[in-house]
């Protein structure tokens, strides 16, 4: 009986990819960028996540201003891994493109990641130590006038994770509070000048 269990364990180690056994303790692999799903060999949780991506400054930001984000655990809980990206709320394509770039905040666990054709458009963990708070900054694309949503996959342990939990949205406006596209106005002014 013991020999059968030992042989089964050996074959599991030989056949299963290493991240299905131990997870990805040093950060999400590039393969996780599109689906934001860990390849741990388990399904994500269907319950409400005990972790949130918060925007302390609120739901409105001025065009080109960075957004401060806090990845938080509920009291008494922690997450070991995460992957966060920003998306345009109105991008309903099958594989939406991440937008903007992230910046790390000193003293916070995280490493920048390039997903898809973008650069520094995702952040993931650097270790599998329990975390209850991670802070990052996000810079929207130049002249972005839209509504962004942040999607975060939180990993509590190799078999317990929540995929693409959504933050509240943040809408970018002009300093006067309007939501018109400044590039459209600049192009119209240029056309008037040429006429």
Short mmCIF file of the C-alpha atoms (twelve columns), coordinates in Angstrom:
data_MODEL
# 
_entry.id   MODEL 
# 
loop_
_atom_site.group_PDB 
_atom_site.id 
_atom_site.type_symbol 
_atom_site.label_atom_id 
_atom_site.label_alt_id 
_atom_site.label_comp_id 
_atom_site.label_asym_id 
_atom_site.label_seq_id 
_atom_site.Cartn_x 
_atom_site.Cartn_y 
_atom_site.Cartn_z 
_atom_site.pdbx_PDB_model_num 
ATOM 1   C CA . UNK A 1   0.000   0.000  0.000   1 
ATOM 2   C CA . UNK A 2   2.767   2.423  0.985   1 
ATOM 3   C CA . UNK A 3   4.691   1.517  -2.191  1 
ATOM 4   C CA . UNK A 4   1.650   2.331  -4.391  1 
ATOM 5   C CA . UNK A 5   1.262   5.742  -2.758  1 
ATOM 6   C CA . UNK A 6   4.976   6.433  -3.195  1 
ATOM 7   C CA . UNK A 7   4.863   5.468  -6.880  1 
ATOM 8   C CA . UNK A 8   1.751   7.628  -7.434  1 
ATOM 9   C CA . UNK A 9   3.439   10.611 -5.776  1 
ATOM 10  C CA . UNK A 10  6.539   10.093 -7.921  1 
ATOM 11  C CA . UNK A 11  4.492   10.063 -11.137 1 
ATOM 12  C CA . UNK A 12  2.594   13.163 -10.065 1 
ATOM 13  C CA . UNK A 13  5.884   14.982 -9.603  1 
ATOM 14  C CA . UNK A 14  7.143   13.771 -12.976 1 
ATOM 15  C CA . UNK A 15  3.984   14.643 -14.948 1 
ATOM 16  C CA . UNK A 16  2.545   17.797 -13.333 1 
ATOM 17  C CA . UNK A 17  4.119   21.137 -14.227 1 
ATOM 18  C CA . UNK A 18  6.011   22.618 -11.282 1 
ATOM 19  C CA . UNK A 19  3.630   25.590 -10.915 1 
ATOM 20  C CA . UNK A 20  0.700   23.175 -10.484 1 
ATOM 21  C CA . UNK A 21  2.448   21.740 -7.439  1 
ATOM 22  C CA . UNK A 22  4.025   24.817 -5.858  1 
ATOM 23  C CA . UNK A 23  2.413   27.794 -7.617  1 
ATOM 24  C CA . UNK A 24  4.584   30.653 -8.830  1 
ATOM 25  C CA . UNK A 25  6.272   32.015 -5.706  1 
ATOM 26  C CA . UNK A 26  8.325   34.633 -7.564  1 
ATOM 27  C CA . UNK A 27  5.521   36.140 -9.639  1 
ATOM 28  C CA . UNK A 28  2.922   35.303 -12.244 1 
ATOM 29  C CA . UNK A 29  4.414   33.848 -15.422 1 
ATOM 30  C CA . UNK A 30  3.882   35.629 -18.746 1 
ATOM 31  C CA . UNK A 31  1.531   32.797 -19.752 1 
ATOM 32  C CA . UNK A 32  -0.933  34.104 -17.126 1 
ATOM 33  C CA . UNK A 33  -1.237  37.537 -18.772 1 
ATOM 34  C CA . UNK A 34  -4.155  36.808 -21.115 1 
ATOM 35  C CA . UNK A 35  -6.481  34.877 -18.822 1 
ATOM 36  C CA . UNK A 36  -5.074  36.200 -15.513 1 
ATOM 37  C CA . UNK A 37  -5.588  32.652 -14.233 1 
ATOM 38  C CA . UNK A 38  -2.877  30.831 -12.271 1 
ATOM 39  C CA . UNK A 39  -1.897  27.476 -13.744 1 
ATOM 40  C CA . UNK A 40  -2.131  25.758 -10.369 1 
ATOM 41  C CA . UNK A 41  -4.331  22.880 -11.482 1 
ATOM 42  C CA . UNK A 42  -7.366  24.155 -9.538  1 
ATOM 43  C CA . UNK A 43  -10.419 26.248 -10.410 1 
ATOM 44  C CA . UNK A 44  -10.754 29.802 -9.133  1 
ATOM 45  C CA . UNK A 45  -13.163 30.632 -6.321  1 
ATOM 46  C CA . UNK A 46  -16.770 31.577 -7.105  1 
ATOM 47  C CA . UNK A 47  -17.291 33.275 -3.747  1 
ATOM 48  C CA . UNK A 48  -16.759 36.959 -3.052  1 
ATOM 49  C CA . UNK A 49  -13.082 37.789 -2.676  1 
ATOM 50  C CA . UNK A 50  -11.790 38.825 0.763   1 
ATOM 51  C CA . UNK A 51  -9.338  41.076 -1.109  1 
ATOM 52  C CA . UNK A 52  -10.014 44.442 -2.748  1 
ATOM 53  C CA . UNK A 53  -8.269  46.810 -5.105  1 
ATOM 54  C CA . UNK A 54  -8.976  50.261 -3.706  1 
ATOM 55  C CA . UNK A 55  -8.559  53.728 -5.200  1 
ATOM 56  C CA . UNK A 56  -8.120  56.023 -2.173  1 
ATOM 57  C CA . UNK A 57  -8.507  59.216 -4.265  1 
ATOM 58  C CA . UNK A 58  -11.898 58.176 -5.632  1 
ATOM 59  C CA . UNK A 59  -13.626 57.601 -8.944  1 
ATOM 60  C CA . UNK A 60  -12.629 60.770 -10.835 1 
ATOM 61  C CA . UNK A 61  -9.109  61.748 -11.946 1 
ATOM 62  C CA . UNK A 62  -7.703  64.448 -14.190 1 
ATOM 63  C CA . UNK A 63  -6.358  63.491 -17.590 1 
ATOM 64  C CA . UNK A 64  -2.730  62.276 -17.381 1 
ATOM 65  C CA . UNK A 65  -2.743  62.160 -13.556 1 
ATOM 66  C CA . UNK A 66  -1.438  58.962 -11.939 1 
ATOM 67  C CA . UNK A 67  -3.776  56.808 -9.850  1 
ATOM 68  C CA . UNK A 68  -2.677  55.396 -6.498  1 
ATOM 69  C CA . UNK A 69  -3.925  51.844 -5.869  1 
ATOM 70  C CA . UNK A 70  -4.005  49.712 -2.757  1 
ATOM 71  C CA . UNK A 71  -4.411  45.944 -2.893  1 
ATOM 72  C CA . UNK A 72  -5.920  45.128 0.518   1 
ATOM 73  C CA . UNK A 73  -6.835  42.024 2.465   1 
ATOM 74  C CA . UNK A 74  -9.798  41.893 4.841   1 
ATOM 75  C CA . UNK A 75  -8.923  41.840 8.520   1 
ATOM 76  C CA . UNK A 76  -7.317  38.543 9.499   1 
ATOM 77  C CA . UNK A 77  -6.647  37.414 5.912   1 
ATOM 78  C CA . UNK A 78  -3.676  37.669 3.587   1 
ATOM 79  C CA . UNK A 79  -2.785  36.946 -0.025  1 
ATOM 80  C CA . UNK A 80  0.481   35.433 -1.199  1 
ATOM 81  C CA . UNK A 81  0.320   36.286 -4.878  1 
ATOM 82  C CA . UNK A 82  -1.344  38.755 -7.217  1 
ATOM 83  C CA . UNK A 83  -1.460  40.009 -10.778 1 
ATOM 84  C CA . UNK A 84  -3.015  43.398 -11.550 1 
ATOM 85  C CA . UNK A 85  -3.730  45.119 -14.870 1 
ATOM 86  C CA . UNK A 86  -5.827  48.089 -16.010 1 
ATOM 87  C CA . UNK A 87  -8.372  47.958 -18.840 1 
ATOM 88  C CA . UNK A 88  -10.677 50.380 -20.589 1 
ATOM 89  C CA . UNK A 89  -14.117 49.699 -19.113 1 
ATOM 90  C CA . UNK A 90  -15.699 49.873 -22.586 1 
ATOM 91  C CA . UNK A 91  -13.355 47.314 -24.163 1 
ATOM 92  C CA . UNK A 92  -15.707 44.359 -24.472 1 
ATOM 93  C CA . UNK A 93  -13.508 42.333 -26.812 1 
ATOM 94  C CA . UNK A 94  -12.768 38.679 -26.089 1 
ATOM 95  C CA . UNK A 95  -9.188  39.568 -25.124 1 
ATOM 96  C CA . UNK A 96  -9.091  43.192 -23.934 1 
ATOM 97  C CA . UNK A 97  -5.703  44.914 -24.048 1 
ATOM 98  C CA . UNK A 98  -4.198  46.188 -20.802 1 
ATOM 99  C CA . UNK A 99  -3.696  49.966 -20.862 1 
ATOM 100 C CA . UNK A 100 -1.350  52.389 -19.125 1 
ATOM 101 C CA . UNK A 101 1.789   51.679 -17.144 1 
ATOM 102 C CA . UNK A 102 2.463   50.892 -13.510 1 
ATOM 103 C CA . UNK A 103 5.075   52.278 -11.166 1 
ATOM 104 C CA . UNK A 104 6.250   50.500 -8.040  1 
ATOM 105 C CA . UNK A 105 6.140   52.224 -4.674  1 
ATOM 106 C CA . UNK A 106 9.224   51.766 -2.518  1 
ATOM 107 C CA . UNK A 107 8.753   49.246 0.262   1 
ATOM 108 C CA . UNK A 108 5.803   47.508 -1.387  1 
ATOM 109 C CA . UNK A 109 6.104   43.967 -2.741  1 
ATOM 110 C CA . UNK A 110 5.816   43.929 -6.495  1 
ATOM 111 C CA . UNK A 111 7.579   43.665 -9.812  1 
ATOM 112 C CA . UNK A 112 6.646   45.183 -13.149 1 
ATOM 113 C CA . UNK A 113 5.603   42.861 -15.942 1 
ATOM 114 C CA . UNK A 114 5.128   43.267 -19.681 1 
ATOM 115 C CA . UNK A 115 1.897   41.659 -20.865 1 
ATOM 116 C CA . UNK A 116 0.974   41.395 -24.533 1 
ATOM 117 C CA . UNK A 117 2.625   44.120 -26.586 1 
ATOM 118 C CA . UNK A 118 2.675   46.591 -23.685 1 
ATOM 119 C CA . UNK A 119 5.479   47.640 -21.373 1 
ATOM 120 C CA . UNK A 120 5.193   47.743 -17.571 1 
ATOM 121 C CA . UNK A 121 1.417   47.249 -17.906 1 
ATOM 122 C CA . UNK A 122 1.078   44.712 -15.085 1 
ATOM 123 C CA . UNK A 123 2.388   44.135 -11.576 1 
ATOM 124 C CA . UNK A 124 2.862   40.801 -9.826  1 
ATOM 125 C CA . UNK A 125 4.336   39.561 -6.535  1 
ATOM 126 C CA . UNK A 126 8.033   38.852 -5.909  1 
ATOM 127 C CA . UNK A 127 7.619   36.246 -3.164  1 
ATOM 128 C CA . UNK A 128 4.957   34.039 -1.568  1 
ATOM 129 C CA . UNK A 129 5.008   35.663 1.864   1 
ATOM 130 C CA . UNK A 130 1.540   36.605 3.145   1 
ATOM 131 C CA . UNK A 131 0.565   40.219 2.356   1 
ATOM 132 C CA . UNK A 132 -2.308  42.343 3.594   1 
ATOM 133 C CA . UNK A 133 -1.411  45.546 1.704   1 
ATOM 134 C CA . UNK A 134 0.432   46.302 -1.540  1 
ATOM 135 C CA . UNK A 135 0.611   49.828 -2.991  1 
ATOM 136 C CA . UNK A 136 1.264   50.710 -6.640  1 
ATOM 137 C CA . UNK A 137 0.747   53.711 -8.898  1 
ATOM 138 C CA . UNK A 138 -0.736  53.563 -12.385 1 
ATOM 139 C CA . UNK A 139 -0.228  56.077 -15.178 1 
ATOM 140 C CA . UNK A 140 -3.004  56.256 -17.800 1 
ATOM 141 C CA . UNK A 141 -2.096  56.457 -21.484 1 
ATOM 142 C CA . UNK A 142 -1.309  59.988 -22.690 1 
ATOM 143 C CA . UNK A 143 -4.509  62.018 -23.253 1 
ATOM 144 C CA . UNK A 144 -6.658  59.125 -22.004 1 
ATOM 145 C CA . UNK A 145 -10.256 60.271 -21.638 1 
ATOM 146 C CA . UNK A 146 -12.196 57.219 -20.630 1 
ATOM 147 C CA . UNK A 147 -13.084 54.985 -17.738 1 
ATOM 148 C CA . UNK A 148 -10.529 52.494 -16.469 1 
ATOM 149 C CA . UNK A 149 -11.127 49.418 -14.360 1 
ATOM 150 C CA . UNK A 150 -8.437  47.462 -12.530 1 
ATOM 151 C CA . UNK A 151 -8.641  43.680 -12.546 1 
ATOM 152 C CA . UNK A 152 -6.643  41.752 -9.982  1 
ATOM 153 C CA . UNK A 153 -6.124  38.056 -9.479  1 
ATOM 154 C CA . UNK A 154 -5.443  37.310 -5.814  1 
ATOM 155 C CA . UNK A 155 -3.841  34.046 -4.670  1 
ATOM 156 C CA . UNK A 156 -4.296  32.997 -1.052  1 
ATOM 157 C CA . UNK A 157 -2.655  29.602 -1.554  1 
ATOM 158 C CA . UNK A 158 -2.044  27.218 -4.436  1 
ATOM 159 C CA . UNK A 159 -5.668  25.984 -4.478  1 
ATOM 160 C CA . UNK A 160 -7.482  29.157 -3.326  1 
ATOM 161 C CA . UNK A 161 -7.530  32.150 -5.660  1 
ATOM 162 C CA . UNK A 162 -9.910  34.723 -7.143  1 
ATOM 163 C CA . UNK A 163 -9.511  35.662 -10.818 1 
ATOM 164 C CA . UNK A 164 -10.049 39.173 -12.229 1 
ATOM 165 C CA . UNK A 165 -11.664 40.793 -9.212  1 
ATOM 166 C CA . UNK A 166 -12.710 44.270 -10.352 1 
ATOM 167 C CA . UNK A 167 -12.070 47.559 -8.616  1 
ATOM 168 C CA . UNK A 168 -14.397 50.508 -8.725  1 
ATOM 169 C CA . UNK A 169 -13.873 52.415 -11.954 1 
ATOM 170 C CA . UNK A 170 -11.985 55.678 -12.383 1 
ATOM 171 C CA . UNK A 171 -13.068 58.178 -15.042 1 
ATOM 172 C CA . UNK A 172 -10.560 60.631 -16.468 1 
ATOM 173 C CA . UNK A 173 -11.725 64.186 -17.077 1 
ATOM 174 C CA . UNK A 174 -10.216 67.499 -18.209 1 
ATOM 175 C CA . UNK A 175 -9.081  69.893 -15.450 1 
ATOM 176 C CA . UNK A 176 -12.334 71.824 -16.018 1 
ATOM 177 C CA . UNK A 177 -14.279 68.616 -15.261 1 
ATOM 178 C CA . UNK A 178 -15.379 67.981 -18.852 1 
ATOM 179 C CA . UNK A 179 -15.025 64.619 -20.548 1 
ATOM 180 C CA . UNK A 180 -14.413 65.752 -24.128 1 
ATOM 181 C CA . UNK A 181 -11.398 64.393 -25.995 1 
ATOM 182 C CA . UNK A 182 -8.687  67.103 -26.098 1 
ATOM 183 C CA . UNK A 183 -7.192  65.640 -29.289 1 
ATOM 184 C CA . UNK A 184 -10.521 66.161 -31.110 1 
ATOM 185 C CA . UNK A 185 -10.556 69.803 -30.010 1 
ATOM 186 C CA . UNK A 186 -6.903  70.270 -31.060 1 
ATOM 187 C CA . UNK A 187 -7.572  68.711 -34.493 1 
ATOM 188 C CA . UNK A 188 -10.641 70.932 -34.983 1 
ATOM 189 C CA . UNK A 189 -8.639  74.041 -34.015 1 
ATOM 190 C CA . UNK A 190 -5.900  73.047 -36.464 1 
ATOM 191 C CA . UNK A 191 -8.445  72.550 -39.251 1 
ATOM 192 C CA . UNK A 192 -9.941  76.035 -38.592 1 
ATOM 193 C CA . UNK A 193 -6.436  77.503 -38.721 1 
ATOM 194 C CA . UNK A 194 -5.721  75.823 -42.060 1 
ATOM 195 C CA . UNK A 195 -8.969  77.103 -43.595 1 
# 
